[in-house]
Amino acid sequence: MSRWSGLPASLDQRMRQLVVQLRRLKDHSGLSLAALAARTPYSKSSWERYLNGKKLPPAGAVEALARLCGADVTRLLALHEVAAQAWSAGRPVPGARPPVPRVAPVAPAPPDPPGRSGPPPRAAGDEATLPAVHTVPGAGRQVPLGPLVLGALAVLVVALPVLRPWQDQLAAGRGTGAAMAGRALGAAPEFTSRPGETFDCRVRRQGGALYAGHSRTGTTVLGGGAEGWDVVEAQCLLRRHGYDPGVVDGLVGGRTLRAVKRLQAGSGLPTDGIVGPGTWKALRR
């Protein structure tokens, strides 16, 4: 068994999943990198880069390794398609340092005119009409806040007591309502599976595609044993199309796999039971 070095922490999860599968095939075959180079059109150094996440392997290399090891070519090519989309989307390069933001220097405050050492004198009664001010850090100047800023602060103070109960309910909530509310705020609640727990399906058509409110993915690869909100979404859409996945619990079990295969057979797709980009398109129709 090969001792693999750890993959770069910045490597996209979809690319990581492909590399892990390729490493398992290589270990199972017992072939060295030199033997892979001798039996495929790709060099030893190329295989070293592919299997350490330094470079996206071409589809031909993935197919060659799958056929050499007797693995499921369709499933590996589906993983490669998803990884290629992540790679071409401009994911961080392994080992690269993030750019350092440039901070514009703060201009120094202008000097006081000769003969003046402080603010101008104020007449009696001016205190009631002067605008609120704010001291700019590092500049030593006071800037009027203005009525618009003060009005925005007032709205925020009034809205905080209203938003707090909603946020508390979101933190404690689960199921469809919590998932949809979490996405409205920009982050869905973490998926955790509890024995006997099921989720609601509220499938609607948006922009010509079907959505159940749990996930908007069209690329995530789901196989046997997978779990999460993407699985809940797929189970709801399977039920909408008339293929019973069993209970909608967010776990890919035997009934869900059989439902996926029936959908794939009816859509002219390879019946491998794996939800990939092609199967998601059939589910979203």
mmCIF file of C-alpha atoms in Angstrom:
data_model
loop_
_atom_site.group_PDB
_atom_site.id
_atom_site.type_symbol
_atom_site.label_atom_id
_atom_site.label_comp_id
_atom_site.label_asym_id
_atom_site.label_seq_id
_atom_site.Cartn_x
_atom_site.Cartn_y
_atom_site.Cartn_z
ATOM 1 C CA MET A 1 0.000 0.000 0.000
ATOM 2 C CA SER A 2 1.448 3.377 -1.005
ATOM 3 C CA ARG A 3 2.096 6.033 1.599
ATOM 4 C CA TRP A 4 0.478 9.086 0.074
ATOM 5 C CA SER A 5 1.405 12.597 1.092
ATOM 6 C CA GLY A 6 -1.409 14.798 2.346
ATOM 7 C CA LEU A 7 -3.356 16.750 -0.250
ATOM 8 C CA PRO A 8 -3.091 20.571 -0.191
ATOM 9 C CA ALA A 9 -5.542 22.171 2.252
ATOM 10 C CA SER A 10 -6.592 24.659 -0.444
ATOM 11 C CA LEU A 11 -7.631 21.881 -2.866
ATOM 12 C CA ASP A 12 -11.334 22.036 -3.747
ATOM 13 C CA GLN A 13 -13.414 19.276 -2.132
ATOM 14 C CA ARG A 14 -14.674 18.040 -5.523
ATOM 15 C CA MET A 15 -11.128 17.750 -6.870
ATOM 16 C CA ARG A 16 -10.077 16.058 -3.615
ATOM 17 C CA GLN A 17 -12.814 13.429 -4.041
ATOM 18 C CA LEU A 18 -11.568 12.545 -7.528
ATOM 19 C CA VAL A 19 -7.914 12.281 -6.427
ATOM 20 C CA VAL A 20 -8.829 10.029 -3.473
ATOM 21 C CA GLN A 21 -10.698 7.649 -5.807
ATOM 22 C CA LEU A 22 -7.757 7.537 -8.244
ATOM 23 C CA ARG A 23 -5.341 6.813 -5.396
ATOM 24 C CA ARG A 24 -7.510 3.922 -4.204
ATOM 25 C CA LEU A 25 -7.574 2.409 -7.687
ATOM 26 C CA LYS A 26 -3.820 2.727 -8.034
ATOM 27 C CA ASP A 27 -3.232 1.094 -4.629
ATOM 28 C CA HIS A 28 -5.707 -1.695 -5.370
ATOM 29 C CA SER A 29 -4.009 -2.472 -8.688
ATOM 30 C CA GLY A 30 -0.579 -2.769 -7.068
ATOM 31 C CA LEU A 31 0.982 -0.863 -9.975
ATOM 32 C CA SER A 32 3.807 1.606 -9.472
ATOM 33 C CA LEU A 33 3.890 5.006 -11.152
ATOM 34 C CA ALA A 34 6.415 3.614 -13.627
ATOM 35 C CA ALA A 35 4.080 0.710 -14.411
ATOM 36 C CA LEU A 36 1.176 3.129 -14.945
ATOM 37 C CA ALA A 37 3.335 5.141 -17.331
ATOM 38 C CA ALA A 38 4.235 1.969 -19.238
ATOM 39 C CA ARG A 39 0.593 0.896 -19.620
ATOM 40 C CA THR A 40 -0.987 4.297 -20.349
ATOM 41 C CA PRO A 41 -0.124 7.226 -22.658
ATOM 42 C CA TYR A 42 0.834 9.383 -19.625
ATOM 43 C CA SER A 43 4.313 9.751 -18.106
ATOM 44 C CA LYS A 44 5.402 8.865 -14.593
ATOM 45 C CA SER A 45 5.795 12.554 -13.663
ATOM 46 C CA SER A 46 2.297 13.281 -15.004
ATOM 47 C CA TRP A 47 0.777 10.540 -12.835
ATOM 48 C CA GLU A 48 2.682 11.934 -9.849
ATOM 49 C CA ARG A 49 1.073 15.352 -10.404
ATOM 50 C CA TYR A 50 -2.397 13.863 -10.978
ATOM 51 C CA LEU A 51 -2.313 11.702 -7.835
ATOM 52 C CA ASN A 52 -1.043 14.486 -5.581
ATOM 53 C CA GLY A 53 -3.610 17.109 -6.604
ATOM 54 C CA LYS A 54 -1.075 19.307 -8.381
ATOM 55 C CA LYS A 55 -2.790 19.107 -11.759
ATOM 56 C CA LEU A 56 -6.227 18.133 -13.051
ATOM 57 C CA PRO A 57 -5.895 14.749 -14.796
ATOM 58 C CA PRO A 58 -7.379 14.648 -18.306
ATOM 59 C CA ALA A 59 -10.481 12.543 -18.855
ATOM 60 C CA GLY A 60 -8.379 10.112 -20.894
ATOM 61 C CA ALA A 61 -6.102 9.419 -17.926
ATOM 62 C CA VAL A 62 -9.089 8.818 -15.644
ATOM 63 C CA GLU A 63 -10.659 6.440 -18.152
ATOM 64 C CA ALA A 64 -7.358 4.622 -18.753
ATOM 65 C CA LEU A 65 -6.812 4.014 -15.027
ATOM 66 C CA ALA A 66 -10.426 2.870 -14.559
ATOM 67 C CA ARG A 67 -10.207 0.358 -17.418
ATOM 68 C CA LEU A 68 -6.791 -0.840 -16.259
ATOM 69 C CA CYS A 69 -8.205 -1.566 -12.776
ATOM 70 C CA GLY A 70 -11.616 -2.846 -13.911
ATOM 71 C CA ALA A 71 -13.465 0.035 -12.192
ATOM 72 C CA ASP A 72 -16.722 1.789 -13.112
ATOM 73 C CA VAL A 73 -15.677 4.149 -15.926
ATOM 74 C CA THR A 74 -18.997 6.055 -15.950
ATOM 75 C CA ARG A 75 -18.814 6.896 -12.253
ATOM 76 C CA LEU A 76 -15.199 8.076 -12.421
ATOM 77 C CA LEU A 77 -15.911 10.240 -15.468
ATOM 78 C CA ALA A 78 -18.827 11.815 -13.593
ATOM 79 C CA LEU A 79 -16.468 12.654 -10.713
ATOM 80 C CA HIS A 80 -13.964 14.036 -13.243
ATOM 81 C CA GLU A 81 -16.605 16.269 -14.844
ATOM 82 C CA VAL A 82 -17.468 17.830 -11.481
ATOM 83 C CA ALA A 83 -13.793 18.238 -10.536
ATOM 84 C CA ALA A 84 -13.038 19.849 -13.907
ATOM 85 C CA GLN A 85 -15.756 22.455 -13.341
ATOM 86 C CA ALA A 86 -14.281 23.319 -9.941
ATOM 87 C CA TRP A 87 -10.744 23.447 -11.371
ATOM 88 C CA SER A 88 -11.689 25.712 -14.292
ATOM 89 C CA ALA A 89 -13.655 28.027 -11.980
ATOM 90 C CA GLY A 90 -10.362 29.404 -10.676
ATOM 91 C CA ARG A 91 -9.954 27.605 -7.381
ATOM 92 C CA PRO A 92 -6.933 28.656 -5.243
ATOM 93 C CA VAL A 93 -3.656 27.213 -6.544
ATOM 94 C CA PRO A 94 -2.197 24.720 -4.004
ATOM 95 C CA GLY A 95 0.538 26.402 -1.957
ATOM 96 C CA ALA A 96 -0.181 29.884 -3.283
ATOM 97 C CA ARG A 97 -0.405 32.759 -0.826
ATOM 98 C CA PRO A 98 -3.546 34.887 -0.865
ATOM 99 C CA PRO A 99 -3.022 38.440 -2.113
ATOM 100 C CA VAL A 100 -2.377 41.059 0.567
ATOM 101 C CA PRO A 101 -4.969 43.837 0.405
ATOM 102 C CA ARG A 102 -3.598 47.308 -0.165
ATOM 103 C CA VAL A 103 -4.734 49.914 2.321
ATOM 104 C CA ALA A 104 -4.918 53.487 1.118
ATOM 105 C CA PRO A 105 -3.022 55.869 3.425
ATOM 106 C CA VAL A 106 -5.074 58.322 5.439
ATOM 107 C CA ALA A 107 -4.419 61.918 4.422
ATOM 108 C CA PRO A 108 -3.159 64.078 7.302
ATOM 109 C CA ALA A 109 -5.446 66.765 8.642
ATOM 110 C CA PRO A 110 -4.798 70.262 7.233
ATOM 111 C CA PRO A 111 -3.062 72.632 9.653
ATOM 112 C CA ASP A 112 -5.076 75.314 11.399
ATOM 113 C CA PRO A 113 -4.841 78.820 9.936
ATOM 114 C CA PRO A 114 -2.370 81.150 11.652
ATOM 115 C CA GLY A 115 -3.708 82.572 14.852
ATOM 116 C CA ARG A 116 -6.277 79.772 15.423
ATOM 117 C CA SER A 117 -5.604 76.923 17.860
ATOM 118 C CA GLY A 118 -9.032 75.328 18.072
ATOM 119 C CA PRO A 119 -12.571 75.315 16.689
ATOM 120 C CA PRO A 120 -14.177 78.694 15.887
ATOM 121 C CA PRO A 121 -16.147 80.333 18.668
ATOM 122 C CA ARG A 122 -19.868 79.570 18.760
ATOM 123 C CA ALA A 123 -22.690 81.920 19.463
ATOM 124 C CA ALA A 124 -25.159 81.246 22.229
ATOM 125 C CA GLY A 125 -27.817 78.712 21.191
ATOM 126 C CA ASP A 126 -25.650 77.001 18.562
ATOM 127 C CA GLU A 127 -25.468 73.753 20.567
ATOM 128 C CA ALA A 128 -28.997 72.744 19.532
ATOM 129 C CA THR A 129 -28.374 73.116 15.789
ATOM 130 C CA LEU A 130 -24.870 71.631 15.387
ATOM 131 C CA PRO A 131 -24.837 68.235 13.546
ATOM 132 C CA ALA A 132 -23.577 65.115 15.288
ATOM 133 C CA VAL A 133 -19.878 64.518 14.624
ATOM 134 C CA HIS A 134 -17.548 61.532 14.506
ATOM 135 C CA THR A 135 -13.776 61.584 14.911
ATOM 136 C CA VAL A 136 -11.934 59.876 12.027
ATOM 137 C CA PRO A 137 -9.271 57.528 13.521
ATOM 138 C CA GLY A 138 -5.737 58.567 12.593
ATOM 139 C CA ALA A 139 -6.846 61.804 10.987
ATOM 140 C CA GLY A 140 -7.670 63.888 14.009
ATOM 141 C CA ARG A 141 -10.715 65.370 12.254
ATOM 142 C CA GLN A 142 -14.377 65.472 13.154
ATOM 143 C CA VAL A 143 -16.857 64.695 10.357
ATOM 144 C CA PRO A 144 -20.630 65.390 10.527
ATOM 145 C CA LEU A 145 -22.637 62.177 10.570
ATOM 146 C CA GLY A 146 -25.594 63.749 8.817
ATOM 147 C CA PRO A 147 -29.310 62.941 9.102
ATOM 148 C CA LEU A 148 -29.136 59.883 6.783
ATOM 149 C CA VAL A 149 -26.567 58.079 8.945
ATOM 150 C CA LEU A 150 -28.436 58.912 12.138
ATOM 151 C CA GLY A 151 -31.672 57.659 10.565
ATOM 152 C CA ALA A 152 -30.026 54.349 9.568
ATOM 153 C CA LEU A 153 -28.739 53.873 13.113
ATOM 154 C CA ALA A 154 -32.212 54.488 14.486
ATOM 155 C CA VAL A 155 -33.742 51.874 12.167
ATOM 156 C CA LEU A 156 -31.093 49.340 13.220
ATOM 157 C CA VAL A 157 -31.795 49.895 16.909
ATOM 158 C CA VAL A 158 -35.526 49.364 16.324
ATOM 159 C CA ALA A 159 -35.009 46.259 14.136
ATOM 160 C CA LEU A 160 -32.616 44.365 16.428
ATOM 161 C CA PRO A 161 -35.305 43.191 18.926
ATOM 162 C CA VAL A 162 -37.396 41.933 15.980
ATOM 163 C CA LEU A 163 -34.564 40.044 14.259
ATOM 164 C CA ARG A 164 -33.226 38.347 17.373
ATOM 165 C CA PRO A 165 -36.139 35.902 17.940
ATOM 166 C CA TRP A 166 -36.010 34.908 14.238
ATOM 167 C CA GLN A 167 -32.276 34.180 14.495
ATOM 168 C CA ASP A 168 -32.824 32.154 17.688
ATOM 169 C CA GLN A 169 -35.510 30.081 15.976
ATOM 170 C CA LEU A 170 -33.227 29.502 12.996
ATOM 171 C CA ALA A 171 -30.381 28.302 15.239
ATOM 172 C CA ALA A 172 -32.661 25.806 16.966
ATOM 173 C CA GLY A 173 -34.813 24.848 13.951
ATOM 174 C CA ARG A 174 -34.479 21.884 11.604
ATOM 175 C CA GLY A 175 -36.190 20.642 8.439
ATOM 176 C CA THR A 176 -37.418 22.505 5.395
ATOM 177 C CA GLY A 177 -38.254 25.787 7.148
ATOM 178 C CA ALA A 178 -34.851 26.024 8.808
ATOM 179 C CA ALA A 179 -32.996 25.108 5.616
ATOM 180 C CA MET A 180 -34.844 27.693 3.486
ATOM 181 C CA ALA A 181 -34.510 30.416 6.125
ATOM 182 C CA GLY A 182 -30.803 29.622 6.495
ATOM 183 C CA ARG A 183 -30.265 30.007 2.772
ATOM 184 C CA ALA A 184 -32.132 33.334 2.849
ATOM 185 C CA LEU A 185 -29.534 34.557 5.347
ATOM 186 C CA GLY A 186 -26.684 33.126 3.232
ATOM 187 C CA ALA A 187 -25.910 29.908 5.179
ATOM 188 C CA ALA A 188 -27.951 26.732 5.652
ATOM 189 C CA PRO A 189 -27.975 24.948 9.034
ATOM 190 C CA GLU A 190 -25.496 22.106 9.312
ATOM 191 C CA PHE A 191 -27.019 18.766 8.336
ATOM 192 C CA THR A 192 -27.175 16.158 11.079
ATOM 193 C CA SER A 193 -29.073 12.886 10.838
ATOM 194 C CA ARG A 194 -31.225 11.719 13.738
ATOM 195 C CA PRO A 195 -32.864 8.270 13.841
ATOM 196 C CA GLY A 196 -36.388 8.414 12.426
ATOM 197 C CA GLU A 197 -36.162 12.078 11.362
ATOM 198 C CA THR A 198 -37.691 13.027 8.012
ATOM 199 C CA PHE A 199 -37.972 16.263 6.038
ATOM 200 C CA ASP A 200 -40.777 18.003 4.166
ATOM 201 C CA CYS A 201 -40.862 18.318 0.376
ATOM 202 C CA ARG A 202 -42.180 21.595 -1.041
ATOM 203 C CA VAL A 203 -41.264 21.341 -4.701
ATOM 204 C CA ARG A 204 -41.774 24.451 -6.824
ATOM 205 C CA ARG A 205 -40.744 25.406 -10.325
ATOM 206 C CA GLN A 206 -38.423 28.402 -10.583
ATOM 207 C CA GLY A 207 -36.960 29.603 -13.863
ATOM 208 C CA GLY A 208 -38.066 26.445 -15.640
ATOM 209 C CA ALA A 209 -36.428 24.086 -13.082
ATOM 210 C CA LEU A 210 -37.775 22.221 -10.061
ATOM 211 C CA TYR A 211 -36.493 23.024 -6.568
ATOM 212 C CA ALA A 212 -37.513 21.633 -3.175
ATOM 213 C CA GLY A 213 -35.829 24.369 -1.120
ATOM 214 C CA HIS A 214 -33.042 22.230 0.370
ATOM 215 C CA SER A 215 -30.275 22.651 -2.251
ATOM 216 C CA ARG A 216 -29.754 24.332 -5.611
ATOM 217 C CA THR A 217 -26.885 22.101 -6.758
ATOM 218 C CA GLY A 218 -26.693 20.590 -10.193
ATOM 219 C CA THR A 219 -23.233 19.020 -9.971
ATOM 220 C CA THR A 220 -22.820 17.292 -6.582
ATOM 221 C CA VAL A 221 -22.140 13.569 -6.999
ATOM 222 C CA LEU A 222 -24.217 11.376 -4.662
ATOM 223 C CA GLY A 223 -23.566 7.654 -4.302
ATOM 224 C CA GLY A 224 -24.555 4.964 -1.828
ATOM 225 C CA GLY A 225 -24.138 6.092 1.787
ATOM 226 C CA ALA A 226 -24.087 9.815 0.968
ATOM 227 C CA GLU A 227 -25.977 12.177 3.262
ATOM 228 C CA GLY A 228 -26.811 15.858 3.529
ATOM 229 C CA TRP A 229 -29.170 18.523 2.231
ATOM 230 C CA ASP A 230 -28.290 17.615 -1.380
ATOM 231 C CA VAL A 231 -29.637 14.113 -0.712
ATOM 232 C CA VAL A 232 -32.853 15.562 0.767
ATOM 233 C CA GLU A 233 -33.280 17.655 -2.390
ATOM 234 C CA ALA A 234 -32.750 14.622 -4.641
ATOM 235 C CA GLN A 235 -35.205 12.496 -2.634
ATOM 236 C CA CYS A 236 -37.891 15.181 -2.871
ATOM 237 C CA LEU A 237 -37.418 15.509 -6.630
ATOM 238 C CA LEU A 238 -37.470 11.722 -7.097
ATOM 239 C CA ARG A 239 -40.798 11.625 -5.290
ATOM 240 C CA ARG A 240 -42.092 14.497 -7.454
ATOM 241 C CA HIS A 241 -41.270 12.480 -10.600
ATOM 242 C CA GLY A 242 -43.070 9.410 -9.254
ATOM 243 C CA TYR A 243 -40.039 7.369 -8.156
ATOM 244 C CA ASP A 244 -40.424 6.476 -4.486
ATOM 245 C CA PRO A 245 -37.101 6.930 -2.611
ATOM 246 C CA GLY A 246 -38.599 5.780 0.699
ATOM 247 C CA VAL A 247 -38.489 8.172 3.633
ATOM 248 C CA VAL A 248 -36.976 11.586 2.930
ATOM 249 C CA ASP A 249 -34.227 11.405 5.554
ATOM 250 C CA GLY A 250 -31.188 12.802 3.703
ATOM 251 C CA LEU A 251 -29.448 9.392 3.514
ATOM 252 C CA VAL A 252 -28.839 7.433 0.285
ATOM 253 C CA GLY A 253 -30.033 3.920 1.071
ATOM 254 C CA GLY A 254 -31.216 0.988 -1.009
ATOM 255 C CA ARG A 255 -34.649 2.407 -1.882
ATOM 256 C CA THR A 256 -33.171 5.734 -2.927
ATOM 257 C CA LEU A 257 -30.596 3.989 -5.129
ATOM 258 C CA ARG A 258 -33.330 1.931 -6.814
ATOM 259 C CA ALA A 259 -35.423 5.066 -7.380
ATOM 260 C CA VAL A 260 -32.419 6.817 -8.976
ATOM 261 C CA LYS A 261 -31.844 3.853 -11.315
ATOM 262 C CA ARG A 262 -35.496 3.872 -12.402
ATOM 263 C CA LEU A 263 -35.294 7.610 -13.121
ATOM 264 C CA GLN A 264 -32.070 7.100 -15.082
ATOM 265 C CA ALA A 265 -33.596 4.258 -17.106
ATOM 266 C CA GLY A 266 -36.625 6.410 -17.948
ATOM 267 C CA SER A 267 -34.370 9.333 -18.965
ATOM 268 C CA GLY A 268 -31.995 7.338 -21.169
ATOM 269 C CA LEU A 269 -29.080 7.690 -18.706
ATOM 270 C CA PRO A 270 -26.607 5.009 -17.522
ATOM 271 C CA THR A 271 -28.368 3.155 -14.674
ATOM 272 C CA ASP A 272 -25.523 3.271 -12.156
ATOM 273 C CA GLY A 273 -27.578 4.707 -9.271
ATOM 274 C CA ILE A 274 -25.174 7.656 -8.900
ATOM 275 C CA VAL A 275 -26.629 11.153 -8.972
ATOM 276 C CA GLY A 276 -24.305 13.240 -11.140
ATOM 277 C CA PRO A 277 -24.764 16.283 -13.403
ATOM 278 C CA GLY A 278 -26.830 14.346 -15.961
ATOM 279 C CA THR A 279 -29.164 12.902 -13.323
ATOM 280 C CA TRP A 280 -29.589 16.332 -11.689
ATOM 281 C CA LYS A 281 -30.760 17.710 -15.044
ATOM 282 C CA ALA A 282 -33.383 14.961 -15.222
ATOM 283 C CA LEU A 283 -34.458 15.678 -11.632
ATOM 284 C CA ARG A 284 -34.749 19.439 -12.225
ATOM 285 C CA ARG A 285 -36.942 19.063 -15.364
#
